[in-house]
Short mmCIF file of C-alpha atoms in Angstrom, two decimals:
data_model
loop_
_atom_site.label_atom_id
_atom_site.label_comp_id
_atom_site.label_asym_id
_atom_site.label_seq_id
_atom_site.Cartn_x
_atom_site.Cartn_y
_atom_site.Cartn_z
CA GLU A 187 0.01 0.10 -0.12
CA ILE A 188 2.13 3.01 1.40
CA VAL A 189 5.50 0.89 0.34
CA ALA A 190 3.95 0.19 -3.16
CA ALA A 191 3.18 3.72 -3.52
CA VAL A 192 6.53 4.79 -2.65
CA GLU A 193 8.17 1.92 -4.70
CA GLY A 194 6.03 2.93 -7.44
CA ALA A 195 7.32 6.43 -7.70
CA LEU A 196 10.97 4.98 -7.99
CA ALA A 197 12.84 4.91 -11.17
CA ASP A 198 12.74 1.74 -13.05
CA GLY A 199 16.29 0.32 -13.51
CA PRO A 200 18.84 -2.07 -12.98
CA LEU A 201 18.76 -1.29 -9.40
CA THR A 202 15.10 -1.69 -8.95
CA GLY A 203 14.50 -3.77 -5.62
CA LYS A 204 17.97 -3.20 -4.41
CA HIS A 205 18.70 -1.00 -1.35
CA VAL A 206 21.83 1.09 -0.90
CA LEU A 207 23.12 2.99 2.08
CA VAL A 208 25.16 5.92 1.19
CA THR A 209 27.24 8.06 3.46
CA SER A 210 28.00 11.76 2.81
CA GLY A 211 29.51 15.02 3.75
CA PRO A 212 31.76 15.91 6.79
CA THR A 213 31.39 15.21 10.42
CA HIS A 214 31.25 18.01 13.03
CA GLU A 215 33.14 17.44 16.33
CA PRO A 216 32.20 19.60 19.22
CA ILE A 217 34.68 21.31 21.27
CA ASP A 218 32.05 23.26 23.35
CA PRO A 219 28.43 24.37 22.87
CA VAL A 220 29.68 26.85 20.39
CA ARG A 221 33.03 25.47 18.70
CA TYR A 222 33.87 22.46 16.64
CA ILE A 223 36.29 20.76 14.38
CA ALA A 224 35.17 20.21 11.01
CA ASN A 225 36.61 19.07 7.67
CA ARG A 226 36.41 20.63 4.14
CA SER A 227 33.84 17.96 2.66
CA SER A 228 31.02 19.76 0.81
CA GLY A 229 28.98 16.50 0.14
CA ALA A 230 28.75 16.90 -3.39
CA GLN A 231 30.18 13.59 -4.45
CA GLY A 232 28.17 11.55 -1.99
CA THR A 233 25.15 13.35 -2.81
CA ALA A 234 25.87 12.64 -6.81
CA ILE A 235 26.24 9.05 -5.91
CA ALA A 236 22.81 8.80 -4.25
CA LYS A 237 21.07 10.58 -7.26
CA ALA A 238 22.67 8.26 -9.68
CA LEU A 239 21.92 5.22 -7.82
CA LEU A 240 18.13 6.70 -7.51
CA ALA A 241 18.00 6.91 -11.16
CA LEU A 242 19.04 3.52 -11.66
CA GLY A 243 15.95 2.52 -9.25
CA ALA A 244 17.59 1.79 -6.20
CA ARG A 245 16.18 2.54 -2.66
CA VAL A 246 18.90 4.77 -1.02
CA THR A 247 19.44 5.30 2.72
CA PHE A 248 21.53 8.62 3.06
CA VAL A 249 23.25 9.11 6.04
CA THR A 250 24.72 12.55 6.05
CA GLY A 251 26.66 14.75 8.11
CA PRO A 252 26.07 18.72 7.82
CA ALA A 253 27.07 18.98 4.18
CA GLU A 254 27.13 22.55 2.10
CA VAL A 255 25.03 20.64 -0.76
CA PRO A 256 21.39 19.78 -0.12
CA PRO A 257 20.54 16.38 0.15
CA PRO A 258 18.61 14.50 -2.84
CA GLN A 259 14.83 14.34 -2.91
CA GLY A 260 13.46 10.80 -2.82
CA VAL A 261 16.07 9.07 -0.13
CA ASP A 262 15.78 8.04 2.90
CA LEU A 263 17.42 10.77 4.94
CA VAL A 264 19.49 10.44 8.42
CA ALA A 265 21.33 13.68 9.10
CA VAL A 266 24.05 13.36 11.76
CA GLN A 267 26.79 15.51 13.37
CA THR A 268 29.31 13.45 14.49
CA ALA A 269 31.48 10.34 13.57
CA ARG A 270 29.88 8.41 16.56
CA GLU A 271 26.29 9.33 15.46
CA MET A 272 26.89 8.35 12.01
CA LEU A 273 28.38 4.89 13.02
CA GLU A 274 25.13 4.37 14.83
CA ALA A 275 22.98 5.31 12.09
CA VAL A 276 25.22 3.04 9.73
CA GLN A 277 24.61 0.25 12.00
CA ALA A 278 20.73 0.66 12.10
CA ALA A 279 20.83 0.83 8.64
CA ARG A 280 23.20 -2.00 7.40
CA ASP A 281 20.90 -4.13 5.93
CA VAL A 282 21.18 -3.24 2.39
CA ASP A 283 22.61 -4.71 -0.79
CA ALA A 284 25.65 -2.30 -0.70
CA GLY A 285 27.01 0.40 1.04
CA VAL A 286 28.98 3.42 -0.53
CA PHE A 287 31.19 5.11 2.37
CA ALA A 288 31.51 8.79 0.52
CA ALA A 289 31.48 10.70 3.89
CA ALA A 290 34.86 12.34 5.09
CA VAL A 291 34.67 11.17 8.80
CA ALA A 292 36.69 12.97 11.50
CA ASP A 293 39.47 10.75 12.31
CA TRP A 294 39.56 12.02 16.09
CA ARG A 295 37.00 13.85 18.18
CA VAL A 296 37.80 15.99 21.14
CA ALA A 297 37.94 13.76 24.16
CA SER A 298 37.71 16.83 26.44
CA ALA A 299 34.72 18.45 25.02
CA SER A 300 33.20 21.07 27.23
CA GLU A 301 29.56 21.43 28.35
CA GLN A 302 30.17 25.32 28.99
CA LYS A 303 31.69 27.69 26.12
CA ILE A 304 35.10 27.99 27.16
CA LYS A 305 36.04 31.54 28.29
CA LYS A 306 38.56 33.73 26.86
CA ASP A 307 39.05 35.17 30.19
CA SER A 308 40.59 32.05 31.59
CA SER A 309 44.39 33.02 31.73
CA GLU A 310 45.66 29.61 30.00
CA LEU A 311 45.01 28.75 26.25
CA PRO A 312 42.72 25.60 26.07
CA VAL A 313 44.40 22.32 25.69
CA LEU A 314 42.31 19.66 23.39
CA GLU A 315 42.91 16.19 24.02
CA PHE A 316 41.93 13.74 21.28
CA ALA A 317 40.25 10.34 20.95
CA GLU A 318 39.89 7.91 18.10
CA ASN A 319 36.64 8.01 16.18
CA PRO A 320 35.48 4.76 15.44
CA ASP A 321 36.25 3.31 12.00
CA ILE A 322 32.80 3.28 10.14
CA LEU A 323 34.29 1.56 7.17
CA ALA A 324 36.12 -1.09 9.04
CA THR A 325 33.52 -1.58 11.41
CA VAL A 326 31.16 -2.52 8.69
CA CYS A 327 33.32 -4.76 6.64
CA ALA A 328 34.11 -6.73 9.86
CA SER A 329 30.44 -7.47 11.05
CA ASP A 330 28.83 -10.92 10.18
CA ASP A 331 26.24 -9.28 8.46
CA ARG A 332 27.71 -6.78 6.07
CA PRO A 333 26.63 -5.89 2.98
CA ALA A 334 27.43 -7.79 -0.38
CA LEU A 335 29.04 -4.97 -1.74
CA VAL A 336 30.98 -2.14 0.32
CA VAL A 337 32.83 0.64 -1.55
CA GLY A 338 35.08 2.98 0.35
CA PHE A 339 36.80 6.21 -0.49
CA ALA A 340 40.51 7.40 -0.20
CA ALA A 341 41.29 11.06 -0.49
CA GLU A 342 45.26 10.78 -0.63
CA THR A 343 47.47 13.50 -1.43
CA GLU A 344 50.48 11.36 -2.75
CA ASN A 345 51.20 7.76 -4.16
CA VAL A 346 47.24 7.44 -4.80
CA ILE A 347 47.16 3.90 -6.05
CA ALA A 348 49.64 2.58 -3.42
CA HIS A 349 48.01 4.01 -0.18
CA ALA A 350 44.50 3.19 -1.60
CA THR A 351 45.31 -0.38 -2.34
CA ALA A 352 46.66 -0.79 1.06
CA LYS A 353 43.63 0.83 2.57
CA ARG A 354 41.30 -1.49 0.96
CA ALA A 355 43.27 -4.44 2.34
CA ARG A 356 43.40 -3.05 5.72
CA LYS A 357 39.63 -2.26 6.02
CA GLY A 358 38.38 -5.46 4.27
CA CYS A 359 36.15 -3.44 1.70
CA ASP A 360 35.43 -4.56 -1.68
CA TRP A 361 36.11 -1.29 -3.44
CA ILE A 362 37.93 1.64 -3.02
CA LEU A 363 37.42 4.76 -5.07
CA ALA A 364 40.65 6.80 -4.72
CA ASN A 365 41.32 10.55 -5.37
CA ASP A 366 44.10 12.76 -5.47
CA VAL A 367 43.04 15.99 -3.26
CA SER A 368 46.59 17.28 -3.34
CA PRO A 369 45.94 21.56 -3.74
CA ALA A 370 47.59 21.32 -7.23
CA THR A 371 44.51 19.42 -8.53
CA GLY A 372 41.82 21.94 -7.53
CA ILE A 373 39.48 18.90 -6.76
CA MET A 374 38.77 19.50 -3.41
CA GLY A 375 35.61 21.57 -3.30
CA GLY A 376 35.56 21.71 -6.90
CA SER A 377 33.18 20.10 -9.35
CA GLU A 378 35.36 17.53 -11.15
CA ASN A 379 37.04 14.44 -9.88
CA ALA A 380 39.84 12.21 -11.20
CA VAL A 381 39.51 8.86 -9.48
CA THR A 382 41.00 5.54 -9.45
CA LEU A 383 38.97 2.38 -8.90
CA ILE A 384 40.60 -0.15 -6.61
CA THR A 385 39.21 -3.65 -6.70
CA ALA A 386 40.49 -7.07 -6.07
CA GLN A 387 41.65 -7.11 -9.78
CA GLY A 388 43.46 -3.93 -9.50
CA ALA A 389 43.41 -0.40 -10.30
CA GLU A 390 41.54 1.15 -13.04
CA ASP A 391 42.16 5.04 -13.82
CA TRP A 392 39.18 7.14 -14.78
CA PRO A 393 39.68 10.03 -16.62
CA ARG A 394 38.93 13.26 -15.10
CA MET A 395 35.37 13.90 -15.12
CA GLY A 396 32.42 16.04 -13.37
CA LYS A 397 31.45 14.53 -9.97
CA ASP A 398 27.92 13.61 -11.59
CA GLU A 399 29.66 11.51 -14.31
CA VAL A 400 31.77 9.73 -11.41
CA ALA A 401 28.59 9.05 -9.61
CA ALA A 402 26.88 7.59 -12.96
CA ARG A 403 29.69 5.32 -13.52
CA LEU A 404 30.13 3.87 -10.13
CA ALA A 405 26.50 3.47 -9.90
CA GLN A 406 26.45 1.56 -13.30
CA LYS A 407 29.30 -0.43 -11.71
CA ILE A 408 27.30 -1.14 -8.57
CA ALA A 409 24.51 -2.31 -10.84
CA GLU A 410 26.61 -4.52 -12.73
CA ALA A 411 28.05 -6.19 -9.45
CA LEU A 412 24.70 -6.64 -7.94
CA GLY A 413 22.89 -7.85 -10.99
CA GLU T 78 30.89 59.18 -12.75
CA ILE T 79 30.95 55.37 -11.95
CA VAL T 80 31.15 56.46 -8.20
CA ALA T 81 28.22 58.81 -8.70
CA ALA T 82 26.11 56.31 -10.49
CA VAL T 83 26.78 53.84 -7.32
CA GLU T 84 26.08 56.23 -5.02
CA GLY T 85 22.74 57.18 -6.97
CA ALA T 86 21.81 53.72 -6.73
CA LEU T 87 21.83 53.63 -2.81
CA ALA T 88 18.86 54.27 -0.93
CA ASP T 89 18.13 57.83 0.43
CA GLY T 90 18.25 58.08 4.27
CA PRO T 91 19.43 59.16 7.19
CA LEU T 92 22.67 57.35 6.84
CA THR T 93 23.43 58.84 3.26
CA GLY T 94 26.56 59.93 2.86
CA LYS T 95 28.08 57.75 5.81
CA HIS T 96 30.15 54.77 5.48
CA VAL T 97 29.93 51.83 8.28
CA LEU T 98 31.99 48.61 8.39
CA VAL T 99 30.11 45.63 9.51
CA THR T 100 32.01 42.18 10.57
CA SER T 101 29.86 39.04 10.32
CA GLY T 102 29.74 35.34 10.20
CA PRO T 103 32.36 32.93 12.04
CA THR T 104 36.31 32.62 11.26
CA HIS T 105 37.81 29.11 10.36
CA GLU T 106 40.82 28.29 11.67
CA PRO T 107 43.21 25.69 9.86
CA ILE T 108 44.33 22.15 11.49
CA ASP T 109 45.66 21.02 8.11
CA PRO T 110 44.61 21.56 4.71
CA VAL T 111 41.28 19.65 5.13
CA ARG T 112 40.60 20.30 8.84
CA TYR T 113 39.67 23.26 10.75
CA ILE T 114 38.00 24.79 13.83
CA ALA T 115 34.79 26.73 13.13
CA ASN T 116 32.00 27.97 15.79
CA ARG T 117 28.45 27.99 15.12
CA SER T 118 27.64 31.66 13.93
CA SER T 119 25.45 31.49 10.94
CA GLY T 120 26.09 35.27 9.66
CA ALA T 121 22.35 35.89 9.97
CA GLN T 122 22.51 38.83 12.32
CA GLY T 123 25.40 40.61 10.87
CA THR T 124 23.62 40.40 7.51
CA ALA T 125 20.51 41.83 8.52
CA ILE T 126 22.45 44.82 10.35
CA ALA T 127 24.22 45.32 6.97
CA LYS T 128 20.83 45.34 5.14
CA ALA T 129 19.61 47.85 7.23
CA LEU T 130 22.09 50.00 7.31
CA LEU T 131 21.92 50.05 3.47
CA ALA T 132 18.31 50.54 3.84
CA LEU T 133 19.05 53.72 5.80
CA GLY T 134 21.25 54.96 2.86
CA ALA T 135 24.67 54.13 4.36
CA ARG T 136 27.91 52.94 2.27
CA VAL T 137 28.49 49.32 3.92
CA THR T 138 31.93 47.42 3.97
CA PHE T 139 30.95 43.96 5.04
CA VAL T 140 34.02 41.70 6.24
CA THR T 141 32.67 38.30 6.60
CA GLY T 142 33.93 34.90 7.44
CA PRO T 143 32.32 31.71 5.61
CA ALA T 144 28.69 32.12 6.59
CA GLU T 145 26.09 29.97 5.84
CA VAL T 146 23.59 33.02 5.09
CA PRO T 147 24.72 34.68 1.80
CA PRO T 148 26.01 38.34 2.11
CA PRO T 149 23.61 41.01 1.10
CA GLN T 150 23.70 42.63 -2.41
CA GLY T 151 25.05 46.23 -2.51
CA VAL T 152 27.83 45.97 0.21
CA ASP T 153 31.56 46.48 -0.70
CA LEU T 154 32.23 42.71 0.36
CA VAL T 155 35.44 41.44 1.57
CA ALA T 156 35.37 37.69 2.29
CA VAL T 157 38.05 36.14 4.82
CA GLN T 158 38.71 32.67 6.41
CA THR T 159 40.41 33.11 9.62
CA ALA T 160 40.80 35.95 12.57
CA ARG T 161 44.02 37.25 11.17
CA GLU T 162 42.36 37.57 7.99
CA MET T 163 39.71 39.38 9.13
CA LEU T 164 41.74 41.84 11.33
CA GLU T 165 43.80 42.72 8.29
CA ALA T 166 40.51 43.45 6.13
CA VAL T 167 39.23 45.51 9.13
CA GLN T 168 42.29 47.46 9.50
CA ALA T 169 42.49 48.27 5.95
CA ALA T 170 38.78 49.37 5.86
CA ARG T 171 38.89 51.40 9.26
CA ASP T 172 38.48 54.98 7.81
CA VAL T 173 34.59 54.74 8.40
CA ASP T 174 32.26 56.65 10.27
CA ALA T 175 30.89 53.62 12.12
CA GLY T 176 32.02 50.01 13.03
CA VAL T 177 29.79 47.17 14.04
CA PHE T 178 31.36 43.87 15.13
CA ALA T 179 28.89 41.21 14.77
CA ALA T 180 31.25 38.26 13.32
CA ALA T 181 31.88 35.58 16.11
CA VAL T 182 35.90 35.52 15.65
CA ALA T 183 37.53 32.56 17.06
CA ASP T 184 39.52 33.41 20.08
CA TRP T 185 42.20 31.06 19.37
CA ARG T 186 44.01 29.39 16.35
CA VAL T 187 45.87 26.17 16.26
CA ALA T 188 49.69 27.31 16.76
CA SER T 189 50.72 23.97 14.80
CA ALA T 190 48.72 24.02 11.88
CA SER T 191 50.08 21.50 9.56
CA GLU T 192 51.14 21.69 5.79
CA GLN T 193 50.05 18.51 5.03
CA LYS T 194 46.92 16.26 6.09
CA ILE T 195 47.72 14.61 9.33
CA LYS T 196 47.48 10.91 8.69
CA LYS T 197 45.68 8.67 10.80
CA ASP T 198 48.25 5.84 10.36
CA SER T 199 50.54 7.88 12.58
CA SER T 200 50.69 5.84 15.61
CA GLU T 201 49.82 8.81 18.01
CA LEU T 202 46.98 11.01 18.49
CA PRO T 203 47.59 14.51 17.15
CA VAL T 204 48.17 17.43 19.74
CA LEU T 205 46.99 20.69 19.22
CA GLU T 206 48.73 23.55 20.45
CA PHE T 207 47.15 27.00 20.50
CA ALA T 208 47.64 30.61 20.23
CA GLU T 209 45.57 33.45 20.94
CA ASN T 210 44.02 35.23 17.73
CA PRO T 211 44.35 39.05 17.80
CA ASP T 212 41.42 40.78 19.40
CA ILE T 213 39.95 42.72 16.75
CA LEU T 214 37.64 44.79 18.70
CA ALA T 215 40.19 45.86 21.11
CA THR T 216 42.61 46.40 18.41
CA VAL T 217 40.06 48.73 16.58
CA CYS T 218 38.93 50.88 19.80
CA ALA T 219 42.71 51.14 21.00
CA SER T 220 43.66 52.79 17.43
CA ASP T 221 44.33 56.44 17.07
CA ASP T 222 42.32 56.96 14.34
CA ARG T 223 39.15 54.59 15.52
CA PRO T 224 35.73 55.08 13.99
CA ALA T 225 33.61 57.80 15.75
CA LEU T 226 30.99 54.93 16.70
CA VAL T 227 32.27 51.45 17.77
CA VAL T 228 29.86 48.55 18.40
CA GLY T 229 30.61 45.28 19.98
CA PHE T 230 28.73 42.17 20.55
CA ALA T 231 28.84 40.33 23.46
CA ALA T 232 27.11 36.31 23.38
CA GLU T 233 26.95 35.24 27.01
CA THR T 234 25.61 32.30 28.74
CA GLU T 235 25.12 33.98 32.39
CA ASN T 236 25.15 37.29 34.24
CA VAL T 237 24.72 38.89 30.80
CA ILE T 238 24.36 42.49 31.72
CA ALA T 239 27.51 42.10 34.16
CA HIS T 240 29.50 40.30 31.79
CA ALA T 241 28.97 42.79 28.67
CA THR T 242 29.10 45.86 30.82
CA ALA T 243 32.46 44.69 31.85
CA LYS T 244 33.12 43.73 28.13
CA ARG T 245 32.36 47.15 26.96
CA ALA T 246 34.93 48.60 29.54
CA ARG T 247 37.55 46.37 28.79
CA LYS T 248 37.58 46.64 25.02
CA GLY T 249 36.92 50.27 24.91
CA CYS T 250 33.93 50.04 22.47
CA ASP T 251 31.06 52.71 22.67
CA TRP T 252 28.30 50.14 22.85
CA ILE T 253 27.75 46.46 23.24
CA LEU T 254 25.10 44.27 21.99
CA ALA T 255 24.76 41.77 24.36
CA ASN T 256 22.61 38.52 23.98
CA ASP T 257 21.91 35.47 26.02
CA VAL T 258 22.91 32.35 24.01
CA SER T 259 22.53 29.70 26.57
CA PRO T 260 20.97 26.59 24.88
CA ALA T 261 17.48 27.14 26.63
CA THR T 262 16.69 30.43 24.84
CA GLY T 263 17.10 28.74 21.24
CA ILE T 264 18.58 32.01 20.07
CA MET T 265 22.00 30.56 18.67
CA GLY T 266 20.96 29.38 15.19
CA GLY T 267 17.46 30.77 15.22
CA SER T 268 15.44 33.54 13.65
CA GLU T 269 15.00 35.71 16.83
CA ASN T 270 17.33 37.53 19.34
CA ALA T 271 16.72 38.87 22.86
CA VAL T 272 19.21 41.54 23.27
CA THR T 273 20.70 44.60 25.66
CA LEU T 274 22.14 47.54 24.40
CA ILE T 275 25.06 48.62 26.97
CA THR T 276 25.98 52.32 26.52
CA ALA T 277 27.89 54.83 28.84
CA GLN T 278 24.47 55.47 30.09
CA GLY T 279 23.50 52.00 31.06
CA ALA T 280 21.79 49.03 29.88
CA GLU T 281 18.58 49.01 27.66
CA ASP T 282 16.80 45.69 27.48
CA TRP T 283 15.02 45.19 23.97
CA PRO T 284 12.26 43.07 23.82
CA ARG T 285 12.79 39.49 22.16
CA MET T 286 12.22 40.24 18.31
CA GLY T 287 13.35 38.88 14.97
CA LYS T 288 17.01 39.60 14.16
CA ASP T 289 15.70 41.88 11.12
CA GLU T 290 13.91 44.02 13.85
CA VAL T 291 17.06 44.03 16.03
CA ALA T 292 18.96 45.19 13.02
CA ALA T 293 16.47 47.84 12.11
CA ARG T 294 16.33 49.25 15.59
CA LEU T 295 20.24 49.18 15.91
CA ALA T 296 20.80 50.81 12.40
CA GLN T 297 18.09 53.57 13.78
CA LYS T 298 20.21 54.19 16.90
CA ILE T 299 23.42 54.30 14.72
CA ALA T 300 21.79 56.95 12.52
CA GLU T 301 20.81 59.13 15.61
CA ALA T 302 24.30 58.79 17.20
CA LEU T 303 25.94 59.93 13.90
CA GLY T 304 23.36 62.54 12.90
#
């Protein structure tokens, strides 16, 4: 009834009947009620991937940090702030056919986050102690009921293929979409991306293209792998 | 000619011929090329103040950090990221009739900011050392050629009037617009504000009202003071 109506509204395509989890955006890690640590992810690539999956007929659960780019229409939206909230949302949604982990999750949180605004008047500079955040990709890959296909991302500034290949093995995921975000490329915050897909079969360089085209090509690959 | 054309396009009002500097938004302080420290200022109040000043005929120089709210049309726009960049822009623009310092400037920057992305692989957690940022409001107030009227802001969570009155004296500014941003008020990130104007004559409580109304009332007060 309601479910059927919603499903009827979805695009029909090679991913019809499949459910894909996509994470996107940065995470924000609080220092105190008014300050936080963030990273420069706009959410553009993750949002484009969700749209491309929807276009092929998939149901998409979209777990997003506070991104600049608005989330796509038609997804099951879960909005989070911190890495720990993102892990919780991902765990709750892991009963999917594939997971694409495009979020730029903060590696560390502030262990000593304050309930009150830290006053400037205090005579000493604040000291921030850090704690390691959960590794969402590795946690999902290590779970007994992991999705059949898990795709991670690697933003590298040097030795892209070597680092991304090592990351694929370390995390235990199926594919890594690696990109070179060194400032000279202009990719970080831009509309294009130059990626290499790392699989068990090796590395496949994709030509530099728009983030929408990267998304369409990845969605097509996912459809082939699940089909 | 061009100047005359631009001036002709400005609203005519009690601030015609006056030039006001407004700072707005948060500042972002880099940790490394992809991570930064931010604060939860949306830029809504500063943007509303700039619009209200324009509506009364003022020329407005608008120095803004990376805010969520887009900057108003018709200002002389200077976009900055860090507190030090904001100070530099303010120093360059301080030949004005009045200055309204609504930006939420970071008190501290990361002294040990890294040129390279800090890798998670490194076995130890990062240690962030902080350095105090320049105090933009106090620096402007202490300068020989300070604007005739300097308005600061105080975001407080307790003892609002006492803290803001002390801040006015400490910074050497003419007025402080103080607000209570404790979470219970819902003001931080909301569309309303409840402010108290602190001057040499004492404290004037304004009723809770929209940020646009706060801006209009402040602009009117500025016009009276400069008139």
